[in-house]
Structure formats: structure tokens, C-alpha cells
Amino acid sequence: MGEKRLFMDYLPEELEQEITPRFRVKQIYNWVYKKYKEKFEEMSNLPKPLREELDQKFQIPPIEIVRVEKSQLDGTEKYLFKTRDGHTFESVLLKMKDAEIKEGKVKGAKYTVCVSTQIGCKIGCKFCLTAKGGFVRNLSPAEIVGQVWTIKKVKGFEENKAVNIVYMGMGEPLDNYDNLVKAIKIIAHQDGLAISPRRQTISTSGIAPKIEKLGKEGLGVNLAISLHAVDDKLREELIPLNKAYNIQAVIDAIGKFPIDRRKKVMFEYLVIKDVNDDLKSAKKLVKLLNGIPSKVNLIYFNPYPGSPYQRPTEESMKRFQRYLLDKGIICTIRESKGLDISAACGQLKEKEVEERGENRS
Ligand code: SAH
Ligand code: SF4
């Protein structure tokens, strides 16, 4: 007997092809995504034969939790997951804001889930730990959706608790285009997790034609571009993909991407000591962003054993930020959350590999 199919790989309209009457699909979607049920037999409003049929066809949880690490410094939690074929990868839950009482009402804490899209990555950025292990395989839609579902479930979040999603974990999302787009639609579906695409942000190293294609889907997702350098020579050195799609090609693609009037494209700029932390770069960056509704997120390069670069000083970060702010560009500095558990996006999994001394497959 072959393996069961993964329920989370499917949109309602696909399930409706094989599950009748159609309203059953909505009920099942509700049980799975709003009540976090793992077993069809618990879906009490479905007829027994249907429950049995579903159980023979589908498995609900697509991935398993292997380990959870919690930061002592902030609310960050790192989840190590395992796929059915035995590969491990990670997601990070970032607490963006604590719960507070505002105007007499309790407002819940705000969370962002940093989701992985591939096991490993093909892009090979020189500063990135994920790149070091090479590429293993794409994650399926179910394995992408499952990260959000599992974390919401184990955290006991209410069904309508809105979380933000950033596709900034392991892998290059636009290199797993079809599975990514499907996962976004499944996560957004009203009968399911119902997390609007406006709460979902795709971070890309700059696959220009895929940025354009994504724009044409009209999903309403947010875009984050990993820029990291303002001239092609340096960007090529940091991100080999720049040889195929240089800075101008990426900027042109962004120009064709529909941006919500109230939204901006986020430019991520990884600041590396004595490499790109100078004001000349800041000046060039301002010129480059001219005409694009943009905001800049400066990221401290986070060193790892054997990394070729160093963390910039706080002083140079602030100086860079001040320059952009003075030019009227929104610019934030990304706090390195969960530093004690190396949970910075792009810093995932390797720790597990090192600790256990296993070979990467
Ligand atoms: N592949 C996509 C998304 C995953 S990488 C992309 O490149 O945009 C997500 C983020 O992790 C990127 O912005 C990258 O700059 C960051 N990152 C990778 N290595 C890092 C390091 N050593 N220190 C800090 N951030 C890092
Ligand atoms: Fe891949 Fe992003 Fe890491 Fe580059 S930074 S190797 S694109 S995961």
C-alpha cells in the first residue's frame, strides 16, 4: 500500500472533485484548520463512511515536531520539524509585541512565524548558513502550511488569532514557486487558517522573472527583497544569483509588481563589517530606491563558526540608519531575536547538525 496523501496539499476546490457533497469539504477544512483536529474520526458531524474513506486516503499532520527551543532573552521559539521522508528543517516563532491592556481591553501578543520553503537552498549566498549544506529538496505545500498549523496548534492560539507570516526561513521561496503559491492560497482560505495574503511576506534573493510572475498572480502578498549590496560587483560576490539577475533587473521587476497603496516593498540589507557598512553605500542605496515605495530593514550580519565576515558595530548600523532616515526613507534595524538559540532566519538547522555530528544528506 502506498503512503496516504497529505490533506494539507489541497485547496477546497480540489477536494471537491472527490468529496461530495461539496459542503462537506468546508466542514473538514474547519475541523482541520480551525479546530486543529488530526483525526477524521473526531469530526463528529461527518457521516461515518465518509470519515473512514477520508482516513484511508489522507494523513492530516504533514510534519512532526522533533524539538522546540525557547529563547531566554525574548519570546522567540525555534521549532525543528521532521518530514515523512526523514529530513529536518526549522521554523521560528517571533514574538513581536507582548500582550497589553489598552483602553481597558486585553490585547493579545503579536506573533510572526518565519517559515521555511526548502530543505537547503540552491542560491549559495556567501554569508548564509543554509547555503553551506547545499540543496536537498523543495517543501511541498502541505509541509509549508503545516509549519503554521502546527505552531498555532501547539501554542493553543484561538482559531481567529491573526499571525503574520514571513517566508524567510530556510530556502529561496521563489525557487519553489508553485508549491509556495499554493501554500499561500491554502493558508489564506477563509474556511481554513484564513490568514490574509496581506499578512504574508515573501523574502527573495531576487529571481527577477519570478517576481514579475508573482505580481501577475494578484495574490496581494508583500514583497521583501534581499538586496544586501548596492553595486553589482559586491552583490555578485555575496549572492551568486546576481550574475543572472543584476540589481537593475531586480529593480525593474519590482517596478512591475503591484504594490498596495498603503504598503511598501521591504528591502533587506545585511550589514557586514567593513564590507557594506559605509555611508557611500547608504548614499547609493537612497539613489537606487528613488521612486519605489520602500522601507529598509538593516540586519546585523550574524557570524557563525567559520563565517568569512564580521558583525558590524552598533555605531556603524546607527550611522547608516540615520543617513537613510534623514533622506526620508523608513529604516528599521532588525533586532537579532533569539540570539541565544541561533534562531535568526537563515541561521537555522545547522546547530542541530553540528551538535549531533551527523553528515548532511
Ligand atoms: N532566500 C530568501 C529567504 C530566506 S533567507 C532570501 O534570501 O531572501 C532570509 C534572510 O536571512 C535573508 O534576508 C538573509 O539576509 C538572512 N540571513 C542569512 N544569513 C544571515 C546571517 N549570517 N546573519 C544574518 N542574517 C542572515
Ligand atoms: Fe538561500 Fe536566502 Fe540563504 Fe541566499 S540568503 S542562500 S537565497 S536562504
Short mmCIF file of C-alpha atoms and ligand atoms in Angstrom, two decimals:
data_model
loop_
_atom_site.label_atom_id
_atom_site.label_comp_id
_atom_site.label_asym_id
_atom_site.label_seq_id
_atom_site.Cartn_x
_atom_site.Cartn_y
_atom_site.Cartn_z
CA MET A 1 0.00 0.00 0.00
CA GLY A 2 1.29 3.42 -0.91
CA GLU A 3 1.57 6.27 1.55
CA LYS A 4 -1.54 8.27 2.28
CA ARG A 5 -1.75 11.65 0.60
CA LEU A 6 -1.25 14.74 2.74
CA PHE A 7 -4.50 16.59 3.35
CA MET A 8 -2.77 19.96 3.57
CA ASP A 9 -1.57 19.68 -0.03
CA TYR A 10 -5.07 20.50 -1.27
CA LEU A 11 -7.27 23.53 -1.80
CA PRO A 12 -11.02 23.10 -1.19
CA GLU A 13 -11.82 23.23 -4.91
CA GLU A 14 -9.52 20.28 -5.49
CA LEU A 15 -11.02 18.28 -2.64
CA GLU A 16 -14.48 18.96 -4.01
CA GLN A 17 -13.54 16.83 -7.02
CA GLU A 18 -13.54 13.73 -4.84
CA ILE A 19 -15.53 14.61 -1.73
CA THR A 20 -19.26 15.06 -2.13
CA PRO A 21 -21.50 16.81 -1.35
CA ARG A 22 -19.37 19.91 -1.54
CA PHE A 23 -20.36 21.40 1.80
CA ARG A 24 -18.51 18.51 3.47
CA VAL A 25 -15.23 20.00 2.31
CA LYS A 26 -15.90 23.20 4.19
CA GLN A 27 -16.70 21.19 7.33
CA ILE A 28 -13.49 19.19 7.04
CA TYR A 29 -11.42 22.32 6.37
CA ASN A 30 -12.93 23.86 9.52
CA TRP A 31 -12.11 20.83 11.65
CA VAL A 32 -8.54 20.69 10.44
CA TYR A 33 -7.60 24.35 10.32
CA LYS A 34 -9.82 25.94 12.96
CA LYS A 35 -10.17 23.12 15.49
CA TYR A 36 -6.71 21.68 14.79
CA LYS A 37 -8.04 18.12 14.56
CA GLU A 38 -5.57 15.44 13.49
CA LYS A 39 -8.01 12.60 13.02
CA PHE A 40 -11.02 12.29 10.74
CA GLU A 41 -12.79 10.06 13.26
CA GLU A 42 -13.13 13.06 15.59
CA MET A 43 -15.10 15.05 13.01
CA SER A 44 -18.42 14.35 14.62
CA ASN A 45 -20.68 15.99 12.06
CA LEU A 46 -19.43 13.81 9.19
CA PRO A 47 -21.09 10.50 8.31
CA LYS A 48 -19.06 7.51 9.45
CA PRO A 49 -18.44 6.09 5.95
CA LEU A 50 -17.01 9.42 4.84
CA ARG A 51 -14.75 9.58 7.89
CA GLU A 52 -13.46 6.12 7.06
CA GLU A 53 -12.94 6.95 3.43
CA LEU A 54 -11.01 10.09 4.31
CA ASP A 55 -8.86 8.21 6.79
CA GLN A 56 -7.90 5.69 4.12
CA LYS A 57 -6.92 8.43 1.71
CA PHE A 58 -5.38 11.20 3.74
CA GLN A 59 -2.99 11.94 6.58
CA ILE A 60 -3.56 15.24 8.37
CA PRO A 61 -0.33 16.29 10.17
CA PRO A 62 2.24 16.62 7.38
CA ILE A 63 5.27 17.09 9.62
CA GLU A 64 6.31 16.21 13.17
CA ILE A 65 7.95 18.34 15.83
CA VAL A 66 11.37 16.99 16.80
CA ARG A 67 12.38 19.73 19.22
CA VAL A 68 11.42 23.19 20.43
CA GLU A 69 13.92 25.68 21.82
CA LYS A 70 12.82 28.76 23.68
CA SER A 71 14.89 31.90 23.97
CA GLN A 72 15.53 33.16 27.48
CA LEU A 73 16.06 36.68 26.12
CA ASP A 74 12.80 37.25 24.29
CA GLY A 75 9.75 35.24 23.32
CA THR A 76 11.39 33.58 20.32
CA GLU A 77 10.81 29.87 19.82
CA LYS A 78 12.57 27.68 17.31
CA TYR A 79 10.82 24.57 16.03
CA LEU A 80 12.72 21.69 14.48
CA PHE A 81 10.44 19.67 12.22
CA LYS A 82 10.81 16.32 10.50
CA THR A 83 9.27 15.36 7.16
CA ARG A 84 7.82 11.92 6.45
CA ASP A 85 10.95 11.03 4.49
CA GLY A 86 13.13 11.91 7.47
CA HIS A 87 14.52 15.36 6.58
CA THR A 88 14.67 18.04 9.24
CA PHE A 89 14.10 21.77 8.88
CA GLU A 90 13.08 24.68 11.06
CA SER A 91 10.58 27.45 11.63
CA VAL A 92 10.79 30.30 14.09
CA LEU A 93 8.02 31.91 16.08
CA LEU A 94 8.85 35.53 16.85
CA LYS A 95 7.01 37.46 19.48
CA MET A 96 6.75 40.95 18.04
CA LYS A 97 4.80 42.53 20.86
CA ASP A 98 3.77 41.44 24.35
CA ALA A 99 0.16 41.30 25.41
CA GLU A 100 -1.04 44.65 26.76
CA ILE A 101 -4.06 46.33 28.24
CA LYS A 102 -5.26 49.17 26.08
CA GLU A 103 -8.34 51.23 26.83
CA GLY A 104 -9.43 48.62 29.34
CA LYS A 105 -9.17 45.78 26.83
CA VAL A 106 -6.66 42.97 26.81
CA LYS A 107 -4.79 42.89 23.53
CA GLY A 108 -3.04 39.63 22.80
CA ALA A 109 0.64 39.35 21.98
CA LYS A 110 1.58 39.70 18.31
CA TYR A 111 3.42 36.91 16.60
CA THR A 112 5.21 36.31 13.32
CA VAL A 113 6.01 32.86 12.01
CA CYS A 114 9.18 32.60 9.94
CA VAL A 115 8.51 29.75 7.53
CA SER A 116 10.90 27.58 5.50
CA THR A 117 10.19 26.76 1.86
CA GLN A 118 13.02 24.37 1.00
CA ILE A 119 15.38 21.98 2.70
CA GLY A 120 18.66 23.69 1.92
CA CYS A 121 19.00 26.26 -0.85
CA LYS A 122 20.47 26.43 -4.35
CA ILE A 123 21.33 30.14 -4.36
CA GLY A 124 24.56 29.78 -2.40
CA CYS A 125 24.87 33.15 -0.68
CA LYS A 126 28.28 33.55 0.87
CA PHE A 127 27.01 34.81 4.23
CA CYS A 128 24.27 32.24 4.73
CA LEU A 129 24.41 29.11 6.78
CA THR A 130 21.58 27.42 4.89
CA ALA A 131 23.63 27.73 1.70
CA LYS A 132 26.51 25.75 3.15
CA GLY A 133 24.62 22.48 3.17
CA GLY A 134 23.55 22.76 -0.46
CA PHE A 135 20.09 21.88 -1.69
CA VAL A 136 18.13 18.82 -0.62
CA ARG A 137 14.58 19.28 -1.88
CA ASN A 138 11.58 21.58 -2.12
CA LEU A 139 8.99 21.52 0.64
CA SER A 140 5.51 20.55 -0.52
CA PRO A 141 2.53 22.88 0.02
CA ALA A 142 1.47 20.69 2.96
CA GLU A 143 4.90 20.95 4.55
CA ILE A 144 4.78 24.74 4.22
CA VAL A 145 1.20 25.08 5.50
CA GLY A 146 1.96 22.53 8.25
CA GLN A 147 4.53 24.81 9.87
CA VAL A 148 1.92 27.48 10.56
CA TRP A 149 -0.77 24.96 11.50
CA THR A 150 1.44 23.02 13.93
CA ILE A 151 2.75 26.12 15.67
CA LYS A 152 -0.75 27.62 16.04
CA LYS A 153 -1.95 24.29 17.39
CA VAL A 154 0.76 23.68 19.97
CA LYS A 155 0.65 27.29 21.12
CA GLY A 156 -3.09 26.91 21.62
CA PHE A 157 -3.83 30.03 19.58
CA GLU A 158 -7.50 30.73 19.05
CA GLU A 159 -8.77 29.88 15.60
CA ASN A 160 -9.07 33.50 14.55
CA LYS A 161 -5.81 34.67 16.09
CA ALA A 162 -4.05 36.53 13.32
CA VAL A 163 -0.36 35.85 12.96
CA ASN A 164 1.96 37.29 10.38
CA ILE A 165 3.92 35.02 8.11
CA VAL A 166 7.32 35.72 6.60
CA TYR A 167 8.79 33.30 4.09
CA MET A 168 12.28 33.91 5.41
CA GLY A 169 13.30 30.59 6.85
CA MET A 170 15.41 28.06 5.00
CA GLY A 171 15.40 28.19 1.22
CA GLU A 172 14.52 30.56 -1.60
CA PRO A 173 10.71 30.79 -1.80
CA LEU A 174 10.58 31.80 -5.46
CA ASP A 175 12.73 28.81 -6.39
CA ASN A 176 9.82 26.67 -5.16
CA TYR A 177 7.25 28.81 -6.91
CA ASP A 178 4.25 26.52 -7.49
CA ASN A 179 4.29 25.00 -4.02
CA LEU A 180 4.72 28.44 -2.46
CA VAL A 181 1.79 29.97 -4.32
CA LYS A 182 -0.41 27.04 -3.43
CA ALA A 183 0.59 27.21 0.23
CA ILE A 184 -0.22 30.94 0.32
CA LYS A 185 -3.69 30.21 -1.06
CA ILE A 186 -4.34 27.35 1.37
CA ILE A 187 -3.17 29.45 4.34
CA ALA A 188 -5.34 32.35 3.17
CA HIS A 189 -8.52 30.34 2.59
CA GLN A 190 -11.47 31.61 4.62
CA ASP A 191 -12.60 28.12 5.62
CA GLY A 192 -9.11 27.33 6.88
CA LEU A 193 -6.40 29.32 8.65
CA ALA A 194 -7.76 32.46 6.97
CA ILE A 195 -4.50 34.38 7.19
CA SER A 196 -4.79 37.08 4.55
CA PRO A 197 -2.03 37.37 1.93
CA ARG A 198 -1.61 40.91 3.26
CA ARG A 199 -0.17 39.33 6.38
CA GLN A 200 2.19 37.17 4.34
CA THR A 201 5.59 38.39 3.14
CA ILE A 202 7.84 36.66 0.65
CA SER A 203 11.53 37.31 1.01
CA THR A 204 13.58 36.68 -2.11
CA SER A 205 17.21 36.93 -3.13
CA GLY A 206 15.92 38.40 -6.39
CA ILE A 207 14.76 35.91 -9.03
CA ALA A 208 13.53 38.70 -11.29
CA PRO A 209 11.22 36.78 -13.67
CA LYS A 210 9.55 35.04 -10.72
CA ILE A 211 8.95 38.38 -9.00
CA GLU A 212 7.14 39.50 -12.13
CA LYS A 213 5.19 36.27 -12.37
CA LEU A 214 4.19 36.51 -8.72
CA GLY A 215 2.96 40.03 -9.28
CA LYS A 216 0.67 38.78 -12.03
CA GLU A 217 -0.98 36.24 -9.70
CA GLY A 218 -2.63 39.16 -7.95
CA LEU A 219 -2.45 37.50 -4.55
CA GLY A 220 -1.79 40.67 -2.59
CA VAL A 221 1.25 39.30 -0.78
CA ASN A 222 4.02 41.58 0.42
CA LEU A 223 7.46 41.54 -1.06
CA ALA A 224 10.82 41.69 0.68
CA ILE A 225 13.98 41.89 -1.38
CA SER A 226 17.31 40.71 -0.01
CA LEU A 227 19.43 43.44 -1.54
CA HIS A 228 22.50 43.48 0.74
CA ALA A 229 24.68 45.41 -1.72
CA VAL A 230 24.32 48.46 -3.94
CA ASP A 231 26.82 47.61 -6.65
CA ASP A 232 26.82 44.52 -8.81
CA LYS A 233 30.39 43.54 -8.11
CA LEU A 234 29.82 43.16 -4.39
CA ARG A 235 26.32 41.75 -4.77
CA GLU A 236 27.65 39.09 -7.12
CA GLU A 237 30.20 38.12 -4.54
CA LEU A 238 27.57 37.84 -1.81
CA ILE A 239 24.68 36.43 -3.88
CA PRO A 240 25.84 34.46 -6.95
CA LEU A 241 22.33 34.81 -8.44
CA ASN A 242 23.19 38.45 -9.14
CA LYS A 243 25.14 37.22 -12.20
CA ALA A 244 21.85 36.09 -13.73
CA TYR A 245 19.68 38.94 -12.43
CA ASN A 246 21.62 42.03 -11.51
CA ILE A 247 20.45 44.90 -9.34
CA GLN A 248 18.80 46.76 -12.21
CA ALA A 249 16.95 43.61 -13.33
CA VAL A 250 15.59 43.17 -9.81
CA ILE A 251 14.58 46.83 -9.57
CA ASP A 252 12.84 46.57 -12.96
CA ALA A 253 10.91 43.50 -11.81
CA ILE A 254 9.81 45.31 -8.65
CA GLY A 255 8.57 48.13 -10.84
CA LYS A 256 6.11 45.70 -12.39
CA PHE A 257 4.95 44.27 -9.07
CA PRO A 258 1.60 45.62 -7.85
CA ILE A 259 2.08 47.31 -4.51
CA ASP A 260 -0.89 48.10 -2.33
CA ARG A 261 -1.23 51.87 -1.96
CA ARG A 262 -0.68 51.69 1.77
CA LYS A 263 2.20 49.25 1.54
CA LYS A 264 5.85 49.30 0.68
CA VAL A 265 8.45 46.92 -0.63
CA MET A 266 10.83 45.92 2.10
CA PHE A 267 14.50 45.99 1.22
CA GLU A 268 16.61 43.82 3.45
CA TYR A 269 20.18 44.98 3.77
CA LEU A 270 22.51 42.64 5.60
CA VAL A 271 25.17 44.87 7.10
CA ILE A 272 28.64 43.35 7.15
CA LYS A 273 31.56 45.00 8.91
CA ASP A 274 33.89 46.88 6.54
CA VAL A 275 32.13 45.39 3.52
CA ASN A 276 28.94 47.40 3.02
CA ASP A 277 28.51 49.46 6.19
CA ASP A 278 29.89 52.75 4.81
CA LEU A 279 27.97 55.93 4.05
CA LYS A 280 28.91 55.76 0.39
CA SER A 281 26.78 52.62 0.19
CA ALA A 282 23.97 54.31 2.08
CA LYS A 283 24.05 57.16 -0.41
CA LYS A 284 23.89 54.78 -3.36
CA LEU A 285 21.05 52.92 -1.71
CA VAL A 286 18.99 56.10 -1.46
CA LYS A 287 19.51 56.71 -5.18
CA LEU A 288 18.59 53.15 -6.06
CA LEU A 289 15.30 53.27 -4.16
CA ASN A 290 14.25 56.55 -5.71
CA GLY A 291 10.69 56.19 -6.99
CA ILE A 292 9.94 52.88 -5.25
CA PRO A 293 7.60 52.88 -2.23
CA SER A 294 10.17 51.28 0.02
CA LYS A 295 11.29 50.67 3.54
CA VAL A 296 14.68 49.39 4.53
CA ASN A 297 15.43 46.79 7.15
CA LEU A 298 19.05 46.72 8.24
CA ILE A 299 20.15 43.33 9.51
CA TYR A 300 23.22 42.69 11.62
CA PHE A 301 25.35 40.05 9.97
CA ASN A 302 25.25 37.20 12.45
CA PRO A 303 28.58 35.36 12.45
CA TYR A 304 28.78 31.57 12.70
CA PRO A 305 31.80 29.30 13.13
CA GLY A 306 33.95 29.67 10.03
CA SER A 307 31.94 32.56 8.56
CA PRO A 308 34.00 34.82 6.29
CA TYR A 309 32.52 38.07 7.66
CA GLN A 310 32.10 40.01 10.87
CA ARG A 311 29.24 41.62 12.71
CA PRO A 312 29.10 45.40 12.18
CA THR A 313 29.41 47.79 15.12
CA GLU A 314 26.28 49.30 16.58
CA GLU A 315 27.73 52.68 15.77
CA SER A 316 28.02 51.97 12.04
CA MET A 317 24.49 50.50 12.00
CA LYS A 318 23.08 53.63 13.60
CA ARG A 319 25.06 55.88 11.27
CA PHE A 320 23.74 54.02 8.23
CA GLN A 321 20.19 54.18 9.57
CA ARG A 322 20.44 57.89 10.40
CA TYR A 323 21.56 58.64 6.86
CA LEU A 324 18.53 56.90 5.35
CA LEU A 325 16.12 58.45 7.84
CA ASP A 326 17.48 61.90 7.05
CA LYS A 327 16.69 61.24 3.40
CA GLY A 328 13.11 60.38 4.34
CA ILE A 329 13.38 56.61 3.96
CA ILE A 330 11.75 54.44 6.60
CA CYS A 331 14.55 52.37 8.04
CA THR A 332 14.49 49.87 10.87
CA ILE A 333 17.25 47.80 12.40
CA ARG A 334 16.32 44.17 12.80
CA GLU A 335 16.89 43.09 16.33
CA SER A 336 18.50 39.71 16.26
CA LYS A 337 15.82 37.88 18.09
CA GLY A 338 16.51 34.61 19.79
CA LEU A 339 20.26 35.07 19.51
CA ASP A 340 20.82 32.60 22.35
CA ILE A 341 19.14 29.84 20.36
CA SER A 342 20.58 30.95 16.98
CA ALA A 343 17.07 31.46 15.67
CA ALA A 344 17.89 34.31 13.29
CA CYS A 345 16.29 33.49 9.98
CA GLY A 346 18.90 31.93 7.75
CA GLN A 347 20.73 30.62 10.77
CA LEU A 348 18.65 27.56 11.15
CA LYS A 349 19.19 23.86 11.47
CA GLU A 350 22.97 23.88 11.25
CA LYS A 351 23.22 23.81 15.02
CA GLU A 352 21.38 20.53 15.18
CA VAL A 353 23.68 19.10 12.55
CA GLU A 354 26.77 20.23 14.39
CA GLU A 355 25.58 19.06 17.76
CA ARG A 356 24.80 15.60 16.58
CA GLY A 357 27.82 15.47 14.31
CA GLU A 358 25.75 13.90 11.56
CA ASN A 359 26.57 14.20 7.88
CA ARG A 360 24.28 16.34 5.85
CA SER A 361 22.35 14.35 3.36
N1 SAH B 1 16.09 33.03 0.46
C1 SAH B 1 15.35 34.16 0.86
C2 SAH B 1 14.67 33.99 2.21
C3 SAH B 1 15.42 33.22 3.22
S1 SAH B 1 16.94 33.94 3.78
C4 SAH B 1 16.22 35.39 0.88
O1 SAH B 1 17.43 35.27 0.73
O2 SAH B 1 15.66 36.47 0.98
C5 SAH B 1 16.21 35.06 4.92
C6 SAH B 1 17.12 36.13 5.48
O3 SAH B 1 18.14 35.57 6.29
C7 SAH B 1 17.78 36.98 4.42
O4 SAH B 1 17.37 38.30 4.48
C8 SAH B 1 19.23 36.85 4.78
O5 SAH B 1 19.85 38.06 4.63
C9 SAH B 1 19.22 36.43 6.24
N2 SAH B 1 20.49 35.84 6.63
C10 SAH B 1 21.14 34.83 6.03
N3 SAH B 1 22.34 34.60 6.63
C11 SAH B 1 22.43 35.50 7.65
C12 SAH B 1 23.43 35.79 8.62
N4 SAH B 1 24.57 35.09 8.69
N5 SAH B 1 23.19 36.79 9.50
C13 SAH B 1 22.02 37.49 9.45
N6 SAH B 1 21.06 37.27 8.55
C14 SAH B 1 21.25 36.29 7.64
FE1 SF4 B 2 19.27 30.87 0.01
FE2 SF4 B 2 18.31 33.13 1.15
FE3 SF4 B 2 20.39 31.79 2.23
FE4 SF4 B 2 20.73 33.11 -0.04
S1 SF4 B 2 20.21 34.00 1.97
S2 SF4 B 2 21.45 31.02 0.38
S3 SF4 B 2 18.80 32.79 -1.02
S4 SF4 B 2 18.32 31.05 2.03
#
